[in-house]
Amino acid sequence: MNELKKVVNAVLKQQKLNLAPSTYDARKNYLKHLVDHGDSLGISEPCQELYDSYVSNATTPDLRFQLFHAVRLVDKEAGTKAFTPDGKLYNEPEIPSASEAEKGFQNISFPIMDGRIDAGLLIRRAESEMIYLQLSASTSWQYMQAWRELYTFLYLRGDTLFTRESCNAFVADTNQKHQNGSLHEWKRKIRHRSVCVLLEVADTGCFQWKLFLSKKTRCSDDTLEELRQQYLTFLRTRNFEKKTISLYDYALRSFIEGTGVPDVNGLGELQPSHIQSMLVLLSERLCLNSRGTVFPIIRQILSYLYAAGFIPADFSGMVLTPAYKNTHLRPYITASDEEKLFRAIEEAPLRTKAMMRLGLRLGLRDIDICRLRFSQIDWKNDQIILEQEKTGVSMCLPLLDDVGNAIMDYILNERPAEAEKNPYVFVRMQAPYKRLESMYMVCSKLFDKAEIRTVNKDSRGVHVCRYTLTHKLLLNKIPHQVITDALGHVSKESDKPYLSMEEQMLKECPLDFSQIGQKYWEEGDHFV
């Protein structure tokens, strides 16, 4: 009797104790077919080749299920650790239960030494330590799935004991799969974060939520990285803001990637064809507006590299800023659409209702709404006093009844109690309860729900609410100085883009056509 038959007989012996006679006979039939299939291939022991060939005979979903189940039973008994055609294990290792983890940690102190406990026990400990965050079901599932993948990775390496080296090896494997395109970016991030959580629990026994920042971006070649740091230092001497420097850094790294230079010496051999390849890469990667931002920076980088002697010629003239039509017309919504929007707001969550009213009724910018603090709301005097994030200029706005009621309703009935110490009014609905970075998605989804189509161009975001308020003020012939103060502009020059919405007055500006076609001169020296 060969090894395959021995394994199948052992499986049948176990199945006979657990299955009804009719089910057992059906299972026995599929397992017998597996043995016969092995004999026809000349295979006498369980292996990946046998499994792949056997399951390839499935012609229907039901037959596929039966064949897979038969292989799964044999694989488990034989311990072959075989993979399905989809690349998953037929039998993934089972993570210990929560009760087993509780018993396993009774005599364990922190930090945990490498090789002291099974990684599955630590995973269960990390899972329990994250309960206080009140993560959504989908987020919790993603963490557990990433931990299962880590546990499977250790299982395939032959040992599921926890070691920091094996966790780092899992992260390195994840990064490699991401680089070759077989793993999505979001999957890479959740795997990296799950390992960070596990390592912190191993060190301290608990977990405190924090931002896990990836390693600093750097060039693969040391000489190019030295050039990059030199360029960043140059930018800092020009007093650029951090966000601007990050944008220039991105452009430089994209330039290096697009030209394909291996090191600094490669820059000295740069040819126009390399510049063209780089522009093709960026054109495929960036949208039209982004190209309009990045291409001028690429020109500056080329001029810098030429002046510093890194490239043989100034190729900046090869990079042209893409031309695109900009109408300069500000989008707004009509009165009828505004009514539809308010009806949709009434059915929205309380946070959405309060934030949208701040945009529609007071014309606040997105960033000012997201960063609104409790200290900036004067409930006694019914006013909001804040310093605008964009201009740094302070402004005082009336706290209208419907706006104040919406904010209070959100604070009392929907704002998470866990965010009590957060100074910002509007926070995330799920842990971590930090302030919102933007409400663009909130506004955009509401526009879609209400089927709003903006005038002048299709647009989304809170700026449309700001423009709509301006349009209403212009229709009511409110003086421009009042509009300037209401919008928080520093000068009347900032109001000029909004004049495109003052349609009635603009109609009075064009010249008439009465003079077209009339003759203004005659031949000779006599003019009329």
Short mmCIF file of C-alpha atoms in Angstrom, two decimals:
data_model
loop_
_atom_site.label_atom_id
_atom_site.label_comp_id
_atom_site.label_asym_id
_atom_site.label_seq_id
_atom_site.Cartn_x
_atom_site.Cartn_y
_atom_site.Cartn_z
CA MET A 1 0.00 0.00 0.00
CA ASN A 2 1.48 3.34 -1.07
CA GLU A 3 1.57 6.51 1.02
CA LEU A 4 -1.43 8.09 -0.74
CA LYS A 5 -3.67 5.12 0.05
CA LYS A 6 -2.54 5.13 3.68
CA VAL A 7 -3.45 8.80 4.04
CA VAL A 8 -6.84 8.31 2.36
CA ASN A 9 -7.63 5.33 4.60
CA ALA A 10 -6.79 7.42 7.68
CA VAL A 11 -9.08 10.20 6.43
CA LEU A 12 -11.92 7.74 5.78
CA LYS A 13 -11.54 6.30 9.25
CA GLN A 14 -12.00 9.76 10.79
CA GLN A 15 -14.86 10.71 8.45
CA LYS A 16 -16.81 7.53 9.22
CA LEU A 17 -17.08 8.59 12.87
CA ASN A 18 -18.43 12.07 12.03
CA LEU A 19 -20.65 11.65 8.96
CA ALA A 20 -23.98 10.08 8.17
CA PRO A 21 -23.72 6.85 6.10
CA SER A 22 -24.99 8.47 2.87
CA THR A 23 -22.63 11.44 3.21
CA TYR A 24 -19.75 9.11 4.09
CA ASP A 25 -20.34 7.01 0.96
CA ALA A 26 -20.27 10.13 -1.24
CA ARG A 27 -17.08 11.37 0.43
CA LYS A 28 -15.50 7.91 0.09
CA ASN A 29 -16.28 7.95 -3.63
CA TYR A 30 -14.43 11.23 -4.23
CA LEU A 31 -11.44 10.11 -2.18
CA LYS A 32 -11.30 6.81 -4.10
CA HIS A 33 -11.29 8.81 -7.34
CA LEU A 34 -8.34 10.82 -6.00
CA VAL A 35 -6.38 7.60 -5.41
CA ASP A 36 -7.28 6.31 -8.88
CA HIS A 37 -6.25 9.63 -10.41
CA GLY A 38 -2.89 9.35 -8.62
CA ASP A 39 -2.38 5.84 -10.00
CA SER A 40 -3.11 7.07 -13.54
CA LEU A 41 -0.46 9.78 -13.13
CA GLY A 42 2.03 7.44 -11.47
CA ILE A 43 1.91 9.45 -8.23
CA SER A 44 1.98 7.38 -5.04
CA GLU A 45 2.03 10.06 -2.35
CA PRO A 46 0.09 13.29 -1.64
CA CYS A 47 1.63 16.30 -3.38
CA GLN A 48 0.82 19.63 -5.03
CA GLU A 49 1.02 18.16 -8.54
CA LEU A 50 -1.63 15.55 -7.72
CA TYR A 51 -3.98 18.11 -6.16
CA ASP A 52 -3.70 20.54 -9.08
CA SER A 53 -4.41 17.84 -11.62
CA TYR A 54 -7.35 16.43 -9.65
CA VAL A 55 -9.21 19.72 -9.06
CA SER A 56 -8.73 20.73 -12.71
CA ASN A 57 -11.35 18.09 -13.58
CA ALA A 58 -14.11 20.17 -11.96
CA THR A 59 -16.69 21.16 -14.56
CA THR A 60 -19.43 22.53 -12.27
CA PRO A 61 -19.40 24.59 -9.06
CA ASP A 62 -20.80 21.64 -7.07
CA LEU A 63 -18.16 19.24 -8.39
CA ARG A 64 -15.46 21.86 -7.71
CA PHE A 65 -16.60 22.06 -4.09
CA GLN A 66 -16.51 18.27 -3.65
CA LEU A 67 -13.07 17.87 -5.23
CA PHE A 68 -11.64 20.75 -3.20
CA HIS A 69 -13.04 19.28 0.00
CA ALA A 70 -11.51 15.88 -0.74
CA VAL A 71 -8.11 17.47 -1.40
CA ARG A 72 -8.45 19.59 1.74
CA LEU A 73 -8.96 16.48 3.89
CA VAL A 74 -5.98 14.66 2.38
CA ASP A 75 -3.76 17.75 2.59
CA LYS A 76 -4.57 18.21 6.27
CA GLU A 77 -3.86 14.58 7.11
CA ALA A 78 -0.64 14.46 5.07
CA GLY A 79 0.57 17.92 6.16
CA THR A 80 1.57 18.85 2.62
CA LYS A 81 0.68 22.54 3.02
CA ALA A 82 -0.60 22.69 -0.54
CA PHE A 83 -2.05 25.72 -2.32
CA THR A 84 -5.30 26.12 -4.22
CA PRO A 85 -5.22 27.38 -7.84
CA ASP A 86 -5.97 30.83 -6.36
CA GLY A 87 -2.74 30.76 -4.35
CA LYS A 88 -4.31 30.17 -0.92
CA LEU A 89 -3.61 27.27 1.43
CA TYR A 90 -6.11 24.45 1.37
CA ASN A 91 -5.78 24.38 5.16
CA GLU A 92 -4.80 27.67 6.77
CA PRO A 93 -3.41 27.38 10.29
CA GLU A 94 -5.94 28.08 13.04
CA ILE A 95 -5.16 30.97 15.37
CA PRO A 96 -5.62 30.01 19.04
CA SER A 97 -8.87 31.12 20.69
CA ALA A 98 -9.22 34.08 23.05
CA SER A 99 -9.57 31.77 26.07
CA GLU A 100 -6.37 29.95 25.08
CA ALA A 101 -4.61 33.30 24.78
CA GLU A 102 -5.81 34.34 28.23
CA LYS A 103 -4.37 31.17 29.76
CA GLY A 104 -1.17 31.49 27.77
CA PHE A 105 -0.45 34.98 29.17
CA GLN A 106 -0.97 34.10 32.81
CA ASN A 107 2.73 33.63 33.51
CA ILE A 108 4.08 35.95 30.79
CA SER A 109 5.70 39.32 31.52
CA PHE A 110 6.39 42.14 29.09
CA PRO A 111 8.34 42.78 26.98
CA ILE A 112 8.02 39.33 25.44
CA MET A 113 11.25 37.66 24.43
CA ASP A 114 11.59 36.24 20.92
CA GLY A 115 10.52 32.60 20.65
CA ARG A 116 8.70 32.66 24.00
CA ILE A 117 5.07 32.29 22.85
CA ASP A 118 3.08 31.36 19.77
CA ALA A 119 2.33 34.35 17.52
CA GLY A 120 -1.35 33.37 17.51
CA LEU A 121 -1.60 34.05 21.26
CA LEU A 122 -0.07 37.49 20.77
CA ILE A 123 -2.52 38.18 17.93
CA ARG A 124 -5.46 37.46 20.25
CA ARG A 125 -3.92 39.75 22.88
CA ALA A 126 -3.55 42.53 20.30
CA GLU A 127 -7.16 42.00 19.18
CA SER A 128 -8.43 42.46 22.75
CA GLU A 129 -6.22 45.52 23.30
CA MET A 130 -7.86 47.28 20.33
CA ILE A 131 -11.44 46.83 21.52
CA TYR A 132 -11.44 50.22 23.26
CA LEU A 133 -10.96 51.94 19.89
CA GLN A 134 -14.45 50.81 18.83
CA LEU A 135 -13.33 50.21 15.27
CA SER A 136 -15.93 49.41 12.64
CA ALA A 137 -16.57 45.76 11.81
CA SER A 138 -14.87 46.10 8.42
CA THR A 139 -11.73 47.71 9.91
CA SER A 140 -11.51 45.04 12.64
CA TRP A 141 -11.86 42.36 9.98
CA GLN A 142 -9.03 43.91 7.93
CA TYR A 143 -6.70 43.85 10.94
CA MET A 144 -7.56 40.23 11.71
CA GLN A 145 -7.14 39.24 8.07
CA ALA A 146 -3.68 40.84 8.02
CA TRP A 147 -2.78 38.93 11.21
CA ARG A 148 -4.03 35.70 9.64
CA GLU A 149 -1.76 36.36 6.67
CA LEU A 150 1.15 36.93 9.06
CA TYR A 151 0.34 33.71 10.91
CA THR A 152 0.16 31.81 7.62
CA PHE A 153 3.50 33.34 6.57
CA LEU A 154 5.10 32.04 9.80
CA TYR A 155 3.40 28.67 9.35
CA LEU A 156 4.90 28.25 5.89
CA ARG A 157 8.32 29.16 7.29
CA GLY A 158 7.94 26.19 9.62
CA ASP A 159 7.49 27.92 12.97
CA THR A 160 4.65 30.06 14.34
CA LEU A 161 6.56 31.24 17.40
CA PHE A 162 6.71 35.02 17.70
CA THR A 163 10.00 36.68 16.81
CA ARG A 164 10.64 40.26 15.77
CA GLU A 165 12.85 39.04 12.94
CA SER A 166 10.01 36.98 11.43
CA CYS A 167 7.61 39.94 11.67
CA ASN A 168 10.11 42.14 9.84
CA ALA A 169 10.52 39.40 7.23
CA PHE A 170 6.74 39.47 6.69
CA VAL A 171 6.88 43.26 6.16
CA ALA A 172 9.77 42.86 3.71
CA ASP A 173 7.81 40.19 1.80
CA THR A 174 4.79 42.50 1.72
CA ASN A 175 6.86 45.39 0.35
CA GLN A 176 8.33 43.13 -2.34
CA LYS A 177 4.88 41.98 -3.46
CA HIS A 178 3.71 45.60 -3.55
CA GLN A 179 6.66 46.62 -5.70
CA ASN A 180 6.07 43.87 -8.27
CA GLY A 181 2.40 44.82 -8.48
CA SER A 182 0.84 41.74 -6.87
CA LEU A 183 -0.36 43.58 -3.75
CA HIS A 184 -2.48 46.73 -3.54
CA GLU A 185 -1.27 49.81 -1.63
CA TRP A 186 -4.09 49.63 0.94
CA LYS A 187 -3.20 46.00 1.61
CA ARG A 188 0.44 46.91 2.16
CA LYS A 189 -0.55 49.63 4.62
CA ILE A 190 -2.86 47.45 6.72
CA ARG A 191 -0.26 44.68 6.87
CA HIS A 192 2.42 47.12 7.97
CA ARG A 193 0.14 48.66 10.57
CA SER A 194 -0.98 45.28 11.94
CA VAL A 195 2.67 44.31 12.50
CA CYS A 196 3.34 47.63 14.25
CA VAL A 197 0.40 46.98 16.59
CA LEU A 198 1.64 43.46 17.30
CA LEU A 199 5.17 44.64 18.09
CA GLU A 200 3.89 47.33 20.46
CA VAL A 201 1.72 44.81 22.32
CA ALA A 202 4.72 42.46 22.55
CA ASP A 203 6.80 45.27 24.08
CA THR A 204 4.24 46.84 26.43
CA GLY A 205 1.29 44.47 26.72
CA CYS A 206 -1.10 47.16 25.47
CA PHE A 207 -1.72 49.44 22.51
CA GLN A 208 -2.24 53.20 22.31
CA TRP A 209 -3.52 54.56 19.02
CA LYS A 210 -1.01 56.61 17.03
CA LEU A 211 0.03 57.44 13.51
CA PHE A 212 2.50 54.94 12.10
CA LEU A 213 4.70 56.84 9.70
CA SER A 214 6.50 54.95 6.97
CA LYS A 215 10.26 55.17 6.64
CA LYS A 216 11.49 58.35 5.09
CA THR A 217 11.45 58.38 1.33
CA ARG A 218 14.90 58.18 -0.21
CA CYS A 219 16.56 57.46 -3.53
CA SER A 220 17.83 53.94 -4.12
CA ASP A 221 21.33 55.18 -4.99
CA ASP A 222 23.42 56.93 -2.32
CA THR A 223 24.83 59.53 -4.74
CA LEU A 224 21.33 60.45 -5.95
CA GLU A 225 20.13 60.64 -2.35
CA GLU A 226 23.01 63.01 -1.57
CA LEU A 227 21.94 65.18 -4.53
CA ARG A 228 18.34 65.08 -3.32
CA GLN A 229 19.32 66.26 0.17
CA GLN A 230 21.42 69.03 -1.36
CA TYR A 231 18.43 70.20 -3.41
CA LEU A 232 16.09 70.09 -0.40
CA THR A 233 18.56 72.18 1.57
CA PHE A 234 18.60 74.68 -1.31
CA LEU A 235 14.79 74.88 -1.19
CA ARG A 236 14.81 75.50 2.56
CA THR A 237 17.14 78.47 2.07
CA ARG A 238 14.40 79.98 -0.11
CA ASN A 239 11.99 79.79 2.86
CA PHE A 240 9.56 77.48 1.09
CA GLU A 241 6.82 75.93 3.22
CA LYS A 242 6.99 72.22 4.05
CA LYS A 243 4.16 71.34 1.68
CA THR A 244 5.87 73.20 -1.17
CA ILE A 245 9.18 71.45 -0.44
CA SER A 246 7.37 68.09 -0.45
CA LEU A 247 5.92 68.90 -3.86
CA TYR A 248 9.34 69.82 -5.26
CA ASP A 249 10.77 66.66 -3.70
CA TYR A 250 8.10 64.58 -5.44
CA ALA A 251 8.92 66.26 -8.75
CA LEU A 252 12.65 65.55 -8.31
CA ARG A 253 12.07 61.88 -7.47
CA SER A 254 9.69 61.57 -10.43
CA PHE A 255 12.35 63.13 -12.66
CA ILE A 256 14.94 60.60 -11.48
CA GLU A 257 12.50 57.72 -11.95
CA GLY A 258 11.36 58.90 -15.37
CA THR A 259 14.83 59.42 -16.81
CA GLY A 260 16.05 56.12 -15.37
CA VAL A 261 19.48 57.43 -14.33
CA PRO A 262 21.26 54.91 -12.05
CA ASP A 263 23.43 57.43 -10.19
CA VAL A 264 24.68 61.02 -10.29
CA ASN A 265 27.21 60.18 -13.03
CA GLY A 266 24.28 59.11 -15.19
CA LEU A 267 22.97 62.68 -15.13
CA GLY A 268 26.07 63.75 -17.05
CA GLU A 269 24.99 61.51 -19.94
CA LEU A 270 21.42 62.77 -20.03
CA GLN A 271 19.95 63.08 -23.53
CA PRO A 272 16.74 64.65 -24.89
CA SER A 273 15.30 61.14 -25.27
CA HIS A 274 15.54 60.68 -21.49
CA ILE A 275 13.61 63.90 -20.93
CA GLN A 276 10.96 62.75 -23.36
CA SER A 277 10.61 59.39 -21.56
CA MET A 278 10.23 61.21 -18.26
CA LEU A 279 7.50 63.47 -19.66
CA VAL A 280 5.63 60.46 -21.07
CA LEU A 281 5.74 58.78 -17.65
CA LEU A 282 4.40 61.87 -15.86
CA SER A 283 1.73 62.45 -18.51
CA GLU A 284 0.40 58.92 -17.92
CA ARG A 285 0.53 59.30 -14.17
CA LEU A 286 -0.82 62.83 -13.65
CA CYS A 287 -4.06 64.50 -14.60
CA LEU A 288 -4.07 67.69 -16.67
CA ASN A 289 -4.23 70.05 -13.67
CA SER A 290 -1.45 68.18 -11.87
CA ARG A 291 0.76 68.34 -14.94
CA GLY A 292 0.19 72.09 -14.98
CA THR A 293 1.62 72.16 -11.44
CA VAL A 294 4.49 69.67 -11.74
CA PHE A 295 5.90 70.49 -15.19
CA PRO A 296 7.00 74.05 -14.26
CA ILE A 297 8.77 72.56 -11.23
CA ILE A 298 10.53 70.06 -13.51
CA ARG A 299 11.76 73.02 -15.57
CA GLN A 300 13.19 74.64 -12.44
CA ILE A 301 14.87 71.37 -11.46
CA LEU A 302 16.50 71.06 -14.89
CA SER A 303 17.78 74.65 -14.69
CA TYR A 304 19.12 73.97 -11.18
CA LEU A 305 20.91 70.79 -12.27
CA TYR A 306 22.45 72.55 -15.27
CA ALA A 307 23.62 75.51 -13.21
CA ALA A 308 25.13 73.11 -10.65
CA GLY A 309 26.96 71.20 -13.42
CA PHE A 310 25.13 67.88 -13.06
CA ILE A 311 23.64 67.74 -16.58
CA PRO A 312 25.37 68.62 -19.90
CA ALA A 313 22.74 71.07 -21.19
CA ASP A 314 19.77 73.09 -20.00
CA PHE A 315 16.85 70.91 -21.08
CA SER A 316 14.27 73.08 -19.37
CA GLY A 317 13.07 74.42 -22.73
CA MET A 318 11.85 70.94 -23.64
CA VAL A 319 9.25 70.97 -20.85
CA LEU A 320 6.14 72.93 -21.79
CA THR A 321 3.28 73.59 -19.43
CA PRO A 322 0.16 71.90 -20.82
CA ALA A 323 -2.44 74.36 -22.03
CA TYR A 324 -5.98 73.97 -20.80
CA LYS A 325 -9.01 76.18 -20.87
CA ASN A 326 -9.81 77.93 -17.63
CA THR A 327 -13.12 79.76 -17.77
CA HIS A 328 -12.60 81.61 -14.46
CA LEU A 329 -16.33 81.21 -13.83
CA ARG A 330 -17.23 80.35 -10.26
CA PRO A 331 -19.70 77.46 -9.86
CA TYR A 332 -22.85 77.92 -7.81
CA ILE A 333 -26.23 76.25 -7.40
CA THR A 334 -29.60 77.71 -8.32
CA ALA A 335 -32.32 78.56 -5.81
CA SER A 336 -34.34 75.46 -6.71
CA ASP A 337 -31.31 73.20 -6.34
CA GLU A 338 -30.50 74.86 -3.03
CA GLU A 339 -33.96 73.87 -1.76
CA LYS A 340 -33.31 70.29 -2.88
CA LEU A 341 -29.97 70.38 -1.08
CA PHE A 342 -31.54 71.58 2.17
CA ARG A 343 -34.10 68.78 1.97
CA ALA A 344 -31.27 66.27 1.57
CA ILE A 345 -29.44 67.87 4.51
CA GLU A 346 -32.44 67.27 6.78
CA GLU A 347 -32.12 63.53 6.15
CA ALA A 348 -28.34 63.50 6.62
CA PRO A 349 -26.40 62.73 9.85
CA LEU A 350 -26.29 65.54 12.39
CA ARG A 351 -22.62 66.27 11.77
CA THR A 352 -23.25 66.66 8.04
CA LYS A 353 -26.24 68.90 8.73
CA ALA A 354 -24.23 71.24 10.97
CA MET A 355 -21.18 71.44 8.68
CA MET A 356 -23.23 72.05 5.54
CA ARG A 357 -25.20 74.85 7.18
CA LEU A 358 -21.93 76.54 8.13
CA GLY A 359 -20.94 76.42 4.47
CA LEU A 360 -24.27 77.43 2.94
CA ARG A 361 -25.41 80.02 5.46
CA LEU A 362 -22.09 81.60 6.53
CA GLY A 363 -19.86 80.84 3.53
CA LEU A 364 -17.02 79.39 5.61
CA ARG A 365 -14.20 77.61 3.86
CA ASP A 366 -13.74 73.85 4.18
CA ILE A 367 -10.63 74.16 6.34
CA ASP A 368 -12.27 76.68 8.70
CA ILE A 369 -15.27 74.39 9.22
CA CYS A 370 -13.10 71.34 9.90
CA ARG A 371 -10.91 73.29 12.34
CA LEU A 372 -13.73 75.06 14.15
CA ARG A 373 -13.04 74.97 17.91
CA PHE A 374 -15.44 75.18 20.82
CA SER A 375 -13.57 78.27 22.03
CA GLN A 376 -14.45 80.08 18.78
CA ILE A 377 -18.22 79.83 19.35
CA ASP A 378 -19.66 82.58 21.55
CA TRP A 379 -23.01 81.08 22.55
CA LYS A 380 -23.99 83.97 24.80
CA ASN A 381 -23.61 86.60 22.10
CA ASP A 382 -24.63 84.36 19.18
CA GLN A 383 -21.47 84.79 17.15
CA ILE A 384 -18.50 82.88 15.78
CA ILE A 385 -15.09 84.52 16.10
CA LEU A 386 -12.24 82.77 14.31
CA GLU A 387 -8.94 83.35 12.60
CA GLN A 388 -9.08 82.16 9.00
CA GLU A 389 -6.59 79.43 8.21
CA LYS A 390 -5.99 80.70 4.67
CA THR A 391 -5.39 84.40 5.36
CA GLY A 392 -4.75 84.53 9.09
CA VAL A 393 -7.27 87.37 9.33
CA SER A 394 -9.80 87.31 12.18
CA MET A 395 -13.49 87.57 11.38
CA CYS A 396 -16.72 87.68 13.34
CA LEU A 397 -19.87 86.06 11.95
CA PRO A 398 -23.37 85.87 13.38
CA LEU A 399 -24.38 82.50 14.81
CA LEU A 400 -27.69 82.14 13.01
CA ASP A 401 -30.44 80.23 14.79
CA ASP A 402 -30.56 77.27 12.39
CA VAL A 403 -26.77 77.01 12.33
CA GLY A 404 -26.42 77.17 16.11
CA ASN A 405 -29.22 74.65 16.64
CA ALA A 406 -27.65 72.23 14.14
CA ILE A 407 -24.25 72.45 15.87
CA MET A 408 -25.79 71.98 19.32
CA ASP A 409 -27.89 69.03 18.10
CA TYR A 410 -24.73 67.35 16.81
CA ILE A 411 -22.78 67.99 20.02
CA LEU A 412 -25.51 66.62 22.28
CA ASN A 413 -26.82 63.71 20.25
CA GLU A 414 -24.16 62.42 17.84
CA ARG A 415 -20.66 63.57 18.73
CA PRO A 416 -18.70 60.62 20.25
CA ALA A 417 -18.35 60.82 24.02
CA GLU A 418 -14.78 59.54 23.69
CA ALA A 419 -13.87 62.81 21.93
CA GLU A 420 -14.84 64.91 24.96
CA LYS A 421 -11.32 66.33 25.38
CA ASN A 422 -10.87 67.10 21.68
CA PRO A 423 -10.96 70.90 21.22
CA TYR A 424 -12.37 70.65 17.69
CA VAL A 425 -16.15 70.59 17.21
CA PHE A 426 -16.30 68.15 14.30
CA VAL A 427 -14.50 64.83 14.75
CA ARG A 428 -14.47 61.40 13.16
CA MET A 429 -17.36 59.06 13.94
CA GLN A 430 -14.97 56.15 14.50
CA ALA A 431 -11.74 55.81 16.40
CA PRO A 432 -9.38 57.58 16.36
CA TYR A 433 -11.63 60.52 17.25
CA LYS A 434 -9.52 63.27 15.71
CA ARG A 435 -10.70 66.29 13.74
CA LEU A 436 -11.68 65.97 10.11
CA GLU A 437 -9.08 66.88 7.51
CA SER A 438 -11.65 67.76 4.84
CA MET A 439 -15.40 67.61 4.28
CA TYR A 440 -15.17 67.28 0.51
CA MET A 441 -16.55 63.73 0.48
CA VAL A 442 -19.36 64.71 2.85
CA CYS A 443 -20.43 67.54 0.54
CA SER A 444 -19.87 65.62 -2.69
CA LYS A 445 -22.01 62.65 -1.60
CA LEU A 446 -24.78 65.02 -0.53
CA PHE A 447 -24.69 66.74 -3.93
CA ASP A 448 -25.02 63.36 -5.63
CA LYS A 449 -27.89 62.32 -3.38
CA ALA A 450 -29.79 65.55 -4.10
CA GLU A 451 -28.84 65.37 -7.81
CA ILE A 452 -27.32 68.84 -7.74
CA ARG A 453 -25.74 70.21 -10.91
CA THR A 454 -23.80 73.41 -10.47
CA VAL A 455 -24.03 76.38 -12.83
CA ASN A 456 -20.96 77.26 -15.00
CA LYS A 457 -19.17 73.92 -14.49
CA ASP A 458 -19.59 70.60 -12.74
CA SER A 459 -18.02 71.04 -9.34
CA ARG A 460 -18.17 69.61 -5.84
CA GLY A 461 -17.02 70.67 -2.40
CA VAL A 462 -17.76 73.35 0.16
CA HIS A 463 -16.41 76.11 -2.08
CA VAL A 464 -19.62 75.75 -4.12
CA CYS A 465 -21.59 76.68 -0.98
CA ARG A 466 -19.36 79.74 -0.55
CA TYR A 467 -19.91 80.81 -4.16
CA THR A 468 -23.65 80.21 -3.84
CA LEU A 469 -23.86 82.54 -0.85
CA THR A 470 -21.93 85.17 -2.81
CA HIS A 471 -24.28 84.80 -5.77
CA LYS A 472 -27.31 85.35 -3.52
CA LEU A 473 -25.74 88.47 -2.01
CA LEU A 474 -25.00 89.86 -5.47
CA LEU A 475 -28.57 89.19 -6.62
CA ASN A 476 -29.84 91.15 -3.63
CA LYS A 477 -27.50 94.04 -4.54
CA ILE A 478 -25.57 93.85 -1.28
CA PRO A 479 -22.64 96.33 -1.36
CA HIS A 480 -19.32 94.78 -2.29
CA GLN A 481 -17.69 95.92 0.94
CA VAL A 482 -20.26 93.94 2.93
CA ILE A 483 -19.57 90.88 0.76
CA THR A 484 -15.84 91.35 1.25
CA ASP A 485 -16.30 91.42 5.03
CA ALA A 486 -18.69 88.45 5.04
CA LEU A 487 -16.27 86.30 3.05
CA GLY A 488 -13.32 87.36 5.14
CA HIS A 489 -11.31 88.71 2.21
CA VAL A 490 -8.34 90.94 2.91
CA SER A 491 -9.03 93.30 0.00
CA LYS A 492 -11.61 93.96 -2.70
CA GLU A 493 -9.16 92.49 -5.25
CA SER A 494 -10.04 89.08 -3.85
CA ASP A 495 -13.66 89.68 -4.92
CA LYS A 496 -12.87 90.02 -8.62
CA PRO A 497 -13.26 86.32 -9.48
CA TYR A 498 -16.74 86.43 -7.95
CA LEU A 499 -17.92 89.19 -10.26
CA SER A 500 -18.50 86.61 -12.99
CA MET A 501 -21.64 85.62 -11.07
CA GLU A 502 -23.09 89.13 -11.21
CA GLU A 503 -24.79 88.33 -14.48
CA GLN A 504 -27.17 91.29 -14.78
CA MET A 505 -24.44 93.88 -14.36
CA LEU A 506 -22.10 92.02 -16.70
CA LYS A 507 -24.74 92.25 -19.42
CA GLU A 508 -24.42 96.03 -19.26
CA CYS A 509 -20.66 95.95 -19.85
CA PRO A 510 -20.23 94.71 -23.46
CA LEU A 511 -20.15 97.24 -26.31
CA ASP A 512 -23.06 97.14 -28.76
CA PHE A 513 -22.69 96.10 -32.40
CA SER A 514 -23.89 99.40 -33.94
CA GLN A 515 -20.42 100.46 -35.07
CA ILE A 516 -19.54 97.14 -36.73
CA GLY A 517 -19.18 97.43 -40.52
CA GLN A 518 -18.99 101.24 -40.61
CA LYS A 519 -16.16 102.86 -42.53
CA TYR A 520 -13.85 105.05 -40.47
CA TRP A 521 -11.46 106.23 -43.18
CA GLU A 522 -11.18 107.08 -46.83
CA GLU A 523 -8.35 106.68 -49.28
CA GLY A 524 -5.91 109.53 -49.45
CA ASP A 525 -4.98 112.05 -46.80
CA HIS A 526 -8.49 113.09 -45.80
CA PHE A 527 -9.85 111.32 -42.74
CA VAL A 528 -13.40 111.45 -41.48
#
